[in-house]
mmCIF file of C-alpha atoms in Angstrom:
data_model
loop_
_atom_site.group_PDB
_atom_site.id
_atom_site.type_symbol
_atom_site.label_atom_id
_atom_site.label_comp_id
_atom_site.label_asym_id
_atom_site.label_seq_id
_atom_site.Cartn_x
_atom_site.Cartn_y
_atom_site.Cartn_z
ATOM 1 C CA MET A 1 -22.372 42.820 -30.222
ATOM 2 C CA LYS A 2 -24.724 40.440 -28.448
ATOM 3 C CA ASN A 3 -23.451 37.509 -30.528
ATOM 4 C CA SER A 4 -19.869 38.506 -29.776
ATOM 5 C CA ARG A 5 -20.587 38.453 -26.002
ATOM 6 C CA ILE A 6 -22.133 34.999 -26.364
ATOM 7 C CA ILE A 7 -19.103 33.727 -28.249
ATOM 8 C CA CYS A 8 -16.786 35.176 -25.650
ATOM 9 C CA LEU A 9 -18.840 33.622 -22.845
ATOM 10 C CA LEU A 10 -18.798 30.221 -24.555
ATOM 11 C CA PHE A 11 -15.071 30.547 -25.092
ATOM 12 C CA ALA A 12 -14.505 31.404 -21.419
ATOM 13 C CA ILE A 13 -16.644 28.469 -20.314
ATOM 14 C CA SER A 14 -14.731 26.104 -22.569
ATOM 15 C CA ILE A 15 -11.381 27.380 -21.204
ATOM 16 C CA THR A 16 -12.639 26.847 -17.612
ATOM 17 C CA ILE A 17 -13.947 23.353 -18.293
ATOM 18 C CA PHE A 18 -10.932 22.103 -20.173
ATOM 19 C CA GLY A 19 -8.512 23.897 -17.891
ATOM 20 C CA CYS A 20 -10.078 22.271 -14.786
ATOM 21 C CA LYS A 21 -10.112 18.915 -16.464
ATOM 22 C CA LYS A 22 -6.373 19.195 -17.257
ATOM 23 C CA LYS A 23 -5.579 20.257 -13.732
ATOM 24 C CA GLU A 24 -7.675 17.433 -12.251
ATOM 25 C CA ILE A 25 -5.824 14.846 -14.338
ATOM 26 C CA GLN A 26 -2.408 16.314 -13.413
ATOM 27 C CA ASP A 27 -3.272 16.367 -9.690
ATOM 28 C CA GLY A 28 -4.838 12.931 -9.690
ATOM 29 C CA ASP A 29 -8.391 14.081 -10.453
ATOM 30 C CA LEU A 30 -9.912 15.406 -7.204
ATOM 31 C CA SER A 31 -13.394 14.397 -8.330
ATOM 32 C CA PHE A 32 -12.140 10.878 -8.869
ATOM 33 C CA GLY A 33 -11.182 9.785 -5.359
ATOM 34 C CA LEU A 34 -7.852 8.848 -3.736
ATOM 35 C CA HIS A 35 -4.955 10.609 -5.393
ATOM 36 C CA VAL A 36 -1.359 11.639 -4.793
ATOM 37 C CA LYS A 37 -1.401 15.395 -4.476
ATOM 38 C CA ASP A 38 1.207 17.127 -6.638
ATOM 39 C CA GLY A 39 3.236 13.948 -6.538
ATOM 40 C CA LYS A 40 3.964 14.567 -2.851
ATOM 41 C CA TYR A 41 1.334 12.938 -0.544
ATOM 42 C CA LEU A 42 -1.740 10.844 -0.523
ATOM 43 C CA ALA A 43 -5.087 12.692 -0.375
ATOM 44 C CA ASP A 44 -8.752 11.644 -0.304
ATOM 45 C CA LYS A 45 -11.554 12.803 -2.610
ATOM 46 C CA CYS A 46 -12.022 15.869 -0.367
ATOM 47 C CA ASP A 47 -8.328 16.741 -0.947
ATOM 48 C CA ASN A 48 -7.477 16.029 2.746
ATOM 49 C CA LYS A 49 -3.983 14.743 3.363
ATOM 50 C CA ILE A 50 -4.119 11.023 4.320
ATOM 51 C CA ILE A 51 -1.170 9.472 6.160
ATOM 52 C CA LEU A 52 -1.653 5.773 6.073
ATOM 53 C CA ARG A 53 -1.994 4.150 9.474
ATOM 54 C CA GLY A 54 -2.950 0.463 9.449
ATOM 55 C CA VAL A 55 -1.963 -3.111 9.252
ATOM 56 C CA ASN A 56 -1.256 -5.975 6.851
ATOM 57 C CA MET A 57 -3.822 -8.734 6.833
ATOM 58 C CA GLY A 58 -3.182 -12.153 5.312
ATOM 59 C CA ASN A 59 -6.710 -12.554 3.998
ATOM 60 C CA ILE A 60 -5.920 -15.508 1.737
ATOM 61 C CA TYR A 61 -4.703 -17.478 4.764
ATOM 62 C CA ALA A 62 -7.834 -16.788 6.819
ATOM 63 C CA VAL A 63 -11.109 -18.686 7.012
ATOM 64 C CA ASN A 64 -13.865 -16.715 5.254
ATOM 65 C CA PHE A 65 -11.066 -14.521 3.824
ATOM 66 C CA GLY A 66 -10.566 -12.628 7.020
ATOM 67 C CA LEU A 67 -13.859 -10.697 7.102
ATOM 68 C CA LYS A 68 -14.002 -11.200 10.917
ATOM 69 C CA GLU A 69 -10.507 -9.941 11.245
ATOM 70 C CA LEU A 70 -11.397 -6.774 9.276
ATOM 71 C CA GLU A 71 -14.123 -6.053 11.846
ATOM 72 C CA GLU A 72 -11.502 -6.287 14.587
ATOM 73 C CA ILE A 73 -8.969 -4.160 12.744
ATOM 74 C CA GLU A 74 -11.555 -1.398 12.436
ATOM 75 C CA LYS A 75 -11.485 -1.052 16.273
ATOM 76 C CA THR A 76 -7.901 0.238 16.074
ATOM 77 C CA GLY A 77 -9.011 3.268 14.095
ATOM 78 C CA ALA A 78 -6.895 2.172 11.156
ATOM 79 C CA ASN A 79 -7.407 4.043 7.903
ATOM 80 C CA ALA A 80 -5.913 1.339 5.694
ATOM 81 C CA VAL A 81 -5.473 -2.460 5.430
ATOM 82 C CA ARG A 82 -2.848 -4.023 3.127
ATOM 83 C CA ILE A 83 -4.620 -7.144 1.864
ATOM 84 C CA VAL A 84 -2.395 -10.111 0.985
ATOM 85 C CA LEU A 85 -3.537 -11.850 -2.204
ATOM 86 C CA GLU A 86 -2.217 -14.719 -4.277
ATOM 87 C CA LYS A 87 -3.396 -16.109 -7.583
ATOM 88 C CA GLN A 88 -3.997 -19.497 -5.874
ATOM 89 C CA TYR A 89 -5.041 -19.927 -2.297
ATOM 90 C CA LYS A 90 -5.963 -22.717 0.081
ATOM 91 C CA ASP A 91 -9.794 -22.727 0.554
ATOM 92 C CA TYR A 92 -10.091 -23.656 4.237
ATOM 93 C CA SER A 93 -13.848 -23.887 3.879
ATOM 94 C CA LYS A 94 -13.118 -26.913 1.645
ATOM 95 C CA GLY A 95 -10.422 -28.593 3.614
ATOM 96 C CA GLY A 96 -7.552 -26.449 2.267
ATOM 97 C CA VAL A 97 -7.991 -27.360 -1.379
ATOM 98 C CA VAL A 98 -5.944 -25.049 -3.645
ATOM 99 C CA THR A 99 -8.275 -22.780 -5.583
ATOM 100 C CA ALA A 100 -7.886 -19.901 -8.085
ATOM 101 C CA LEU A 101 -8.570 -16.488 -6.544
ATOM 102 C CA THR A 102 -11.678 -14.878 -8.015
ATOM 103 C CA ALA A 103 -13.190 -11.425 -8.074
ATOM 104 C CA GLU A 104 -16.086 -12.856 -6.089
ATOM 105 C CA LYS A 105 -13.728 -13.576 -3.207
ATOM 106 C CA ILE A 106 -11.979 -10.186 -3.318
ATOM 107 C CA GLU A 107 -15.008 -7.867 -3.554
ATOM 108 C CA PRO A 108 -16.371 -8.456 -0.026
ATOM 109 C CA LEU A 109 -12.959 -7.455 1.349
ATOM 110 C CA ILE A 110 -12.943 -4.234 -0.599
ATOM 111 C CA LYS A 111 -16.483 -3.451 0.353
ATOM 112 C CA SER A 112 -15.882 -4.182 4.033
ATOM 113 C CA CYS A 113 -12.832 -1.937 4.172
ATOM 114 C CA ILE A 114 -14.601 0.952 2.398
ATOM 115 C CA GLU A 115 -17.650 0.686 4.653
ATOM 116 C CA LYS A 116 -15.360 0.900 7.674
ATOM 117 C CA GLY A 117 -13.380 3.924 6.398
ATOM 118 C CA MET A 118 -10.285 1.821 5.722
ATOM 119 C CA ILE A 119 -8.436 2.061 2.386
ATOM 120 C CA PRO A 120 -7.949 -1.353 0.766
ATOM 121 C CA VAL A 121 -4.305 -1.662 -0.317
ATOM 122 C CA LEU A 122 -4.412 -4.771 -2.577
ATOM 123 C CA GLU A 123 -1.061 -6.538 -3.021
ATOM 124 C CA LEU A 124 -0.063 -9.638 -4.997
ATOM 125 C CA HIS A 125 2.201 -11.857 -2.984
ATOM 126 C CA ASP A 126 3.179 -14.517 -5.586
ATOM 127 C CA TYR A 127 6.488 -13.000 -6.663
ATOM 128 C CA THR A 128 8.010 -12.161 -3.305
ATOM 129 C CA GLY A 129 11.774 -12.211 -3.449
ATOM 130 C CA SER A 130 11.992 -12.751 -7.191
ATOM 131 C CA ALA A 131 15.514 -13.277 -8.557
ATOM 132 C CA ASP A 132 14.339 -11.934 -11.974
ATOM 133 C CA ILE A 133 12.131 -8.850 -11.622
ATOM 134 C CA SER A 134 12.238 -8.317 -15.414
ATOM 135 C CA ALA A 135 10.382 -11.659 -15.908
ATOM 136 C CA ASP A 136 8.155 -11.672 -12.831
ATOM 137 C CA LEU A 137 6.859 -8.110 -12.428
ATOM 138 C CA PRO A 138 5.171 -8.271 -15.909
ATOM 139 C CA LYS A 139 3.448 -11.489 -14.803
ATOM 140 C CA ALA A 140 2.176 -9.776 -11.745
ATOM 141 C CA THR A 141 1.040 -6.783 -13.756
ATOM 142 C CA GLN A 142 -0.784 -9.029 -16.199
ATOM 143 C CA TRP A 143 -2.888 -10.480 -13.382
ATOM 144 C CA TRP A 144 -4.240 -7.027 -12.490
ATOM 145 C CA ILE A 145 -5.432 -6.369 -16.038
ATOM 146 C CA THR A 146 -6.968 -9.721 -16.851
ATOM 147 C CA GLY A 147 -10.693 -10.659 -17.002
ATOM 148 C CA GLU A 148 -12.829 -10.453 -13.959
ATOM 149 C CA ILE A 149 -10.091 -9.111 -11.695
ATOM 150 C CA LYS A 150 -9.740 -6.016 -13.807
ATOM 151 C CA THR A 151 -13.529 -5.615 -14.240
ATOM 152 C CA LEU A 152 -14.017 -5.722 -10.454
ATOM 153 C CA LEU A 153 -11.172 -3.438 -9.505
ATOM 154 C CA LEU A 154 -12.002 -0.772 -12.072
ATOM 155 C CA ARG A 155 -15.380 -0.457 -10.360
ATOM 156 C CA TYR A 156 -13.506 0.535 -7.160
ATOM 157 C CA ASN A 157 -10.901 2.734 -8.828
ATOM 158 C CA LYS A 158 -11.872 5.698 -6.592
ATOM 159 C CA SER A 159 -11.186 3.854 -3.366
ATOM 160 C CA ILE A 160 -8.297 1.418 -3.720
ATOM 161 C CA ILE A 161 -4.535 1.353 -3.919
ATOM 162 C CA ILE A 162 -2.858 -1.231 -6.117
ATOM 163 C CA ASN A 163 0.442 -2.609 -4.698
ATOM 164 C CA VAL A 164 1.655 -4.278 -7.877
ATOM 165 C CA ALA A 165 3.730 -6.985 -6.280
ATOM 166 C CA ASN A 166 5.109 -7.646 -2.803
ATOM 167 C CA GLU A 167 8.865 -7.333 -2.638
ATOM 168 C CA PRO A 168 9.409 -8.408 -6.299
ATOM 169 C CA ASP A 169 13.219 -8.183 -6.183
ATOM 170 C CA ASN A 170 15.705 -10.075 -3.964
ATOM 171 C CA GLY A 171 18.433 -7.574 -4.576
ATOM 172 C CA ASN A 172 19.613 -8.930 -7.916
ATOM 173 C CA ALA A 173 18.180 -6.165 -10.076
ATOM 174 C CA SER A 174 20.293 -3.183 -11.031
ATOM 175 C CA ALA A 175 18.870 0.234 -10.344
ATOM 176 C CA ALA A 176 18.213 0.759 -14.070
ATOM 177 C CA THR A 177 16.462 -2.570 -14.397
ATOM 178 C CA TYR A 178 14.293 -1.894 -11.357
ATOM 179 C CA ARG A 179 13.385 1.539 -12.712
ATOM 180 C CA ASP A 180 12.543 0.424 -16.241
ATOM 181 C CA VAL A 181 10.470 -2.628 -15.347
ATOM 182 C CA ASN A 182 8.406 -0.570 -12.849
ATOM 183 C CA ILE A 183 7.841 2.118 -15.417
ATOM 184 C CA ARG A 184 6.570 -0.484 -17.845
ATOM 185 C CA ALA A 185 4.228 -1.893 -15.185
ATOM 186 C CA ILE A 186 2.829 1.535 -14.438
ATOM 187 C CA LYS A 187 2.174 2.204 -18.107
ATOM 188 C CA THR A 188 0.403 -1.163 -18.488
ATOM 189 C CA LEU A 189 -1.858 -0.439 -15.515
ATOM 190 C CA ARG A 190 -2.641 3.097 -16.688
ATOM 191 C CA ASP A 191 -3.389 1.883 -20.229
ATOM 192 C CA ALA A 192 -5.787 -0.633 -18.690
ATOM 193 C CA GLY A 193 -7.757 2.160 -17.052
ATOM 194 C CA TYR A 194 -6.407 2.167 -13.506
ATOM 195 C CA ASN A 195 -6.402 5.766 -12.249
ATOM 196 C CA CYS A 196 -5.939 4.826 -8.575
ATOM 197 C CA PRO A 197 -2.670 5.304 -6.681
ATOM 198 C CA ILE A 198 -0.099 2.647 -7.446
ATOM 199 C CA MET A 199 2.267 1.434 -4.701
ATOM 200 C CA LEU A 200 5.724 0.113 -5.523
ATOM 201 C CA ASP A 201 7.880 -1.889 -3.094
ATOM 202 C CA ALA A 202 11.561 -1.092 -2.797
ATOM 203 C CA SER A 203 14.213 -3.471 -4.092
ATOM 204 C CA GLY A 204 16.077 -5.976 -1.884
ATOM 205 C CA TYR A 205 12.943 -7.507 -0.384
ATOM 206 C CA GLY A 206 11.514 -4.034 0.090
ATOM 207 C CA LYS A 207 14.350 -2.957 2.399
ATOM 208 C CA ASP A 208 16.554 -0.946 0.104
ATOM 209 C CA HIS A 209 15.242 2.602 0.476
ATOM 210 C CA THR A 210 18.087 3.993 -1.595
ATOM 211 C CA ILE A 211 16.501 2.719 -4.840
ATOM 212 C CA PHE A 212 13.831 5.378 -4.392
ATOM 213 C CA ILE A 213 16.356 8.088 -3.736
ATOM 214 C CA SER A 214 18.215 7.290 -6.944
ATOM 215 C CA GLN A 215 15.278 6.223 -9.209
ATOM 216 C CA GLY A 216 12.060 7.482 -7.577
ATOM 217 C CA LYS A 217 11.842 10.804 -9.341
ATOM 218 C CA ALA A 218 12.285 9.182 -12.759
ATOM 219 C CA ILE A 219 9.606 6.636 -12.020
ATOM 220 C CA LEU A 220 7.216 9.255 -10.724
ATOM 221 C CA GLU A 221 7.760 11.477 -13.760
ATOM 222 C CA ALA A 222 6.997 8.508 -16.016
ATOM 223 C CA ASP A 223 3.526 8.173 -14.547
ATOM 224 C CA PRO A 224 1.172 10.544 -16.447
ATOM 225 C CA LEU A 225 -0.896 10.982 -13.260
ATOM 226 C CA HIS A 226 2.089 11.283 -10.879
ATOM 227 C CA ASP A 227 -0.003 9.016 -8.700
ATOM 228 C CA LEU A 228 2.484 6.698 -7.001
ATOM 229 C CA LEU A 229 3.383 5.657 -3.493
ATOM 230 C CA PHE A 230 6.925 4.402 -2.695
ATOM 231 C CA SER A 231 6.896 1.589 -0.080
ATOM 232 C CA VAL A 232 9.782 0.616 2.160
ATOM 233 C CA HIS A 233 9.676 -2.542 4.226
ATOM 234 C CA ALA A 234 11.624 -1.604 7.338
ATOM 235 C CA TYR A 235 13.152 -4.869 8.365
ATOM 236 C CA TRP A 236 16.083 -2.970 9.831
ATOM 237 C CA PRO A 237 17.111 -4.790 13.005
ATOM 238 C CA THR A 238 19.554 -3.381 15.541
ATOM 239 C CA VAL A 239 21.566 -6.538 15.128
ATOM 240 C CA GLY A 240 20.442 -8.790 12.326
ATOM 241 C CA LEU A 241 21.360 -11.693 10.142
ATOM 242 C CA TYR A 242 21.650 -9.521 7.000
ATOM 243 C CA GLY A 243 22.703 -6.187 8.521
ATOM 244 C CA ASN A 244 22.776 -4.013 11.594
ATOM 245 C CA TYR A 245 20.802 -0.709 11.790
ATOM 246 C CA SER A 246 21.672 1.756 14.497
ATOM 247 C CA ASP A 247 19.209 4.410 15.582
ATOM 248 C CA ALA A 248 21.475 7.000 13.928
ATOM 249 C CA GLN A 249 21.469 5.120 10.627
ATOM 250 C CA ILE A 250 17.696 4.735 10.642
ATOM 251 C CA THR A 251 17.243 8.409 11.357
ATOM 252 C CA ASP A 252 19.577 9.236 8.444
ATOM 253 C CA ASN A 253 17.542 6.903 6.201
ATOM 254 C CA PHE A 254 14.416 8.825 7.043
ATOM 255 C CA LYS A 255 16.132 12.163 6.392
ATOM 256 C CA ALA A 256 17.182 11.016 2.959
ATOM 257 C CA LEU A 257 13.724 9.791 2.142
ATOM 258 C CA LYS A 258 12.205 13.058 3.314
ATOM 259 C CA GLN A 259 14.653 15.084 1.246
ATOM 260 C CA SER A 260 13.655 13.104 -1.801
ATOM 261 C CA GLY A 261 10.272 14.770 -1.748
ATOM 262 C CA LEU A 262 8.570 11.511 -2.710
ATOM 263 C CA PRO A 263 5.321 10.178 -1.262
ATOM 264 C CA VAL A 264 6.810 7.493 1.009
ATOM 265 C CA VAL A 265 5.016 4.756 2.954
ATOM 266 C CA PHE A 266 6.471 2.117 5.207
ATOM 267 C CA GLY A 267 4.341 -0.720 3.849
ATOM 268 C CA GLU A 268 5.676 -3.222 6.418
ATOM 269 C CA LEU A 269 6.714 -2.182 9.867
ATOM 270 C CA ALA A 270 7.317 -4.976 12.434
ATOM 271 C CA VAL A 271 8.648 -5.519 15.869
ATOM 272 C CA ALA A 272 11.321 -7.897 14.548
ATOM 273 C CA ASP A 273 12.982 -9.409 11.514
ATOM 274 C CA ILE A 274 12.429 -13.149 11.507
ATOM 275 C CA GLN A 275 15.208 -15.073 9.792
ATOM 276 C CA ASN A 276 15.582 -18.860 10.011
ATOM 277 C CA ALA A 277 13.053 -18.840 12.900
ATOM 278 C CA VAL A 278 15.248 -16.431 14.860
ATOM 279 C CA SER A 279 13.810 -13.067 15.901
ATOM 280 C CA TYR A 280 16.063 -10.033 15.435
ATOM 281 C CA LYS A 281 14.634 -7.046 17.272
ATOM 282 C CA ILE A 282 13.798 -3.855 15.429
ATOM 283 C CA ASN A 283 13.503 -0.466 17.137
ATOM 284 C CA TYR A 284 9.918 -0.167 15.865
ATOM 285 C CA LYS A 285 9.029 2.632 18.254
ATOM 286 C CA LEU A 286 11.664 4.768 16.654
ATOM 287 C CA LEU A 287 10.332 3.884 13.216
ATOM 288 C CA MET A 288 6.811 4.890 14.341
ATOM 289 C CA SER A 289 8.079 8.166 15.774
ATOM 290 C CA LEU A 290 10.011 9.008 12.615
ATOM 291 C CA CYS A 291 7.008 8.149 10.439
ATOM 292 C CA GLN A 292 4.870 10.575 12.431
ATOM 293 C CA GLU A 293 7.564 13.241 12.408
ATOM 294 C CA ASN A 294 8.045 13.001 8.641
ATOM 295 C CA GLU A 295 4.380 12.347 7.748
ATOM 296 C CA PHE A 296 5.116 8.931 6.276
ATOM 297 C CA GLY A 297 2.497 6.231 6.350
ATOM 298 C CA TYR A 298 3.039 2.883 8.049
ATOM 299 C CA LEU A 299 1.295 -0.483 7.879
ATOM 300 C CA ALA A 300 2.168 -2.989 10.589
ATOM 301 C CA TRP A 301 3.069 -6.602 9.706
ATOM 302 C CA TRP A 302 0.708 -8.306 10.477
ATOM 303 C CA TRP A 303 -2.592 -8.541 12.288
ATOM 304 C CA GLY A 304 -3.259 -12.210 13.120
ATOM 305 C CA PHE A 305 -5.920 -14.815 12.539
ATOM 306 C CA ASN A 306 -9.154 -15.691 14.319
ATOM 307 C CA ASN A 307 -10.452 -18.756 12.449
ATOM 308 C CA ASN A 308 -7.120 -20.097 11.325
ATOM 309 C CA PRO A 309 -4.880 -19.736 14.392
ATOM 310 C CA GLY A 310 -2.317 -22.071 12.789
ATOM 311 C CA ALA A 311 -1.319 -19.220 10.524
ATOM 312 C CA ASN A 312 -0.205 -17.059 13.423
ATOM 313 C CA ASN A 313 3.462 -16.557 13.972
ATOM 314 C CA LEU A 314 5.977 -14.424 15.925
ATOM 315 C CA LEU A 315 4.905 -11.307 14.169
ATOM 316 C CA SER A 316 1.141 -11.662 14.699
ATOM 317 C CA MET A 317 -0.115 -8.650 16.583
ATOM 318 C CA THR A 318 -2.921 -10.701 18.039
ATOM 319 C CA ASN A 319 -2.868 -14.513 18.288
ATOM 320 C CA ASP A 320 -6.641 -14.821 18.109
ATOM 321 C CA GLY A 321 -7.369 -12.180 15.454
ATOM 322 C CA LEU A 322 -9.351 -10.105 17.963
ATOM 323 C CA PHE A 323 -8.774 -6.561 19.051
ATOM 324 C CA ASN A 324 -8.936 -7.596 22.692
ATOM 325 C CA GLY A 325 -6.217 -10.167 21.940
ATOM 326 C CA LEU A 326 -3.642 -7.533 21.016
ATOM 327 C CA GLN A 327 -0.418 -8.188 22.895
ATOM 328 C CA ASP A 328 3.126 -6.970 23.456
ATOM 329 C CA GLY A 329 4.494 -5.055 20.473
ATOM 330 C CA GLY A 330 1.313 -5.502 18.509
ATOM 331 C CA LYS A 331 -0.691 -3.682 21.209
ATOM 332 C CA THR A 332 1.962 -1.011 21.382
ATOM 333 C CA ILE A 333 1.738 -0.362 17.624
ATOM 334 C CA ALA A 334 -2.035 -0.487 17.502
ATOM 335 C CA VAL A 335 -3.042 1.341 20.645
ATOM 336 C CA ASP A 336 -0.504 2.205 23.392
ATOM 337 C CA ASP A 337 2.315 4.176 21.807
ATOM 338 C CA PRO A 338 1.893 7.980 21.333
ATOM 339 C CA ASN A 339 2.472 7.301 17.619
ATOM 340 C CA SER A 340 0.214 4.253 17.489
ATOM 341 C CA ILE A 341 -2.452 3.655 14.888
ATOM 342 C CA LYS A 342 -5.169 4.591 17.414
ATOM 343 C CA ASN A 343 -3.510 7.862 18.354
ATOM 344 C CA THR A 344 -2.521 9.109 14.867
ATOM 345 C CA SER A 345 -4.916 7.713 12.234
ATOM 346 C CA LYS A 346 -7.265 9.975 10.324
ATOM 347 C CA ARG A 347 -9.803 8.351 8.073
ATOM 348 C CA VAL A 348 -10.815 9.373 4.537
ATOM 349 C CA CYS A 349 -13.851 11.626 4.044
ATOM 350 C CA LYS A 350 -17.082 10.082 2.919
#
């Protein structure tokens, strides 16, 4: 009888252990770190819902890789920074000589963000606007799983988001092609050991939200961890060179994305769409309001530069890279609006 009780106890323990392990993997592994809860929303290691509120930072264009700028971004209360990376960058500490990006350069950015309670969203910018996503997205994926880059990032698997490639389609790809090539990219990253959330940009330079409505569920189901974020770049001007977006249409777009049930992020939200050096105004306040209403993340494009002011442009939130230098729409997005980063951001648990 005693032996039988011991056997039953051991059996019960094994069921509990393996049952929990299975659930953790399915839910993104709560003990692991950042995860997409039930395929619906981003959560931290404490299982708190995290709605991304932050900015894009062009670290590869900044002197000292933008470490000073990260200190300034922290003052907004941002809980995330989308870090622009390229395989080759101009090393301004050496007169702008083109240099291969190394893990040694990336790690301080990751550590700085984590120390400040900001999620590093790492994105590869090389294949922006690709006319052949089938050829170029695999190239981007390969970079993430090669050598020292993979070794570094796997050490931070609990704390990062991988944005495979920035806007890797210019609108040429069919829905089926977009779906299949992204599914292959996800499989490659998972097979390489990445258990972190993976962010995918929409087709058509990130602007075509309908690709997620038609293909998002299939892509999500293909990920064994269901640990994906679907990123729209909302260059939707009221009157623009490549399309006009009324407030009613934008609201309908949000409704459709909400009804999809997918974990949606607006990975680039800006005050204007710049085309051929012309600024086409976007109703960014409406976008911010709808993001808050629908619990969608947003990341403003982009912060601005302190030590490389020549990299600033019409969309720089601050022309000196400093918090006190925030101006106009950048200040509105970061601080002043009721739906600003400062007013709505909640940071991850530690």
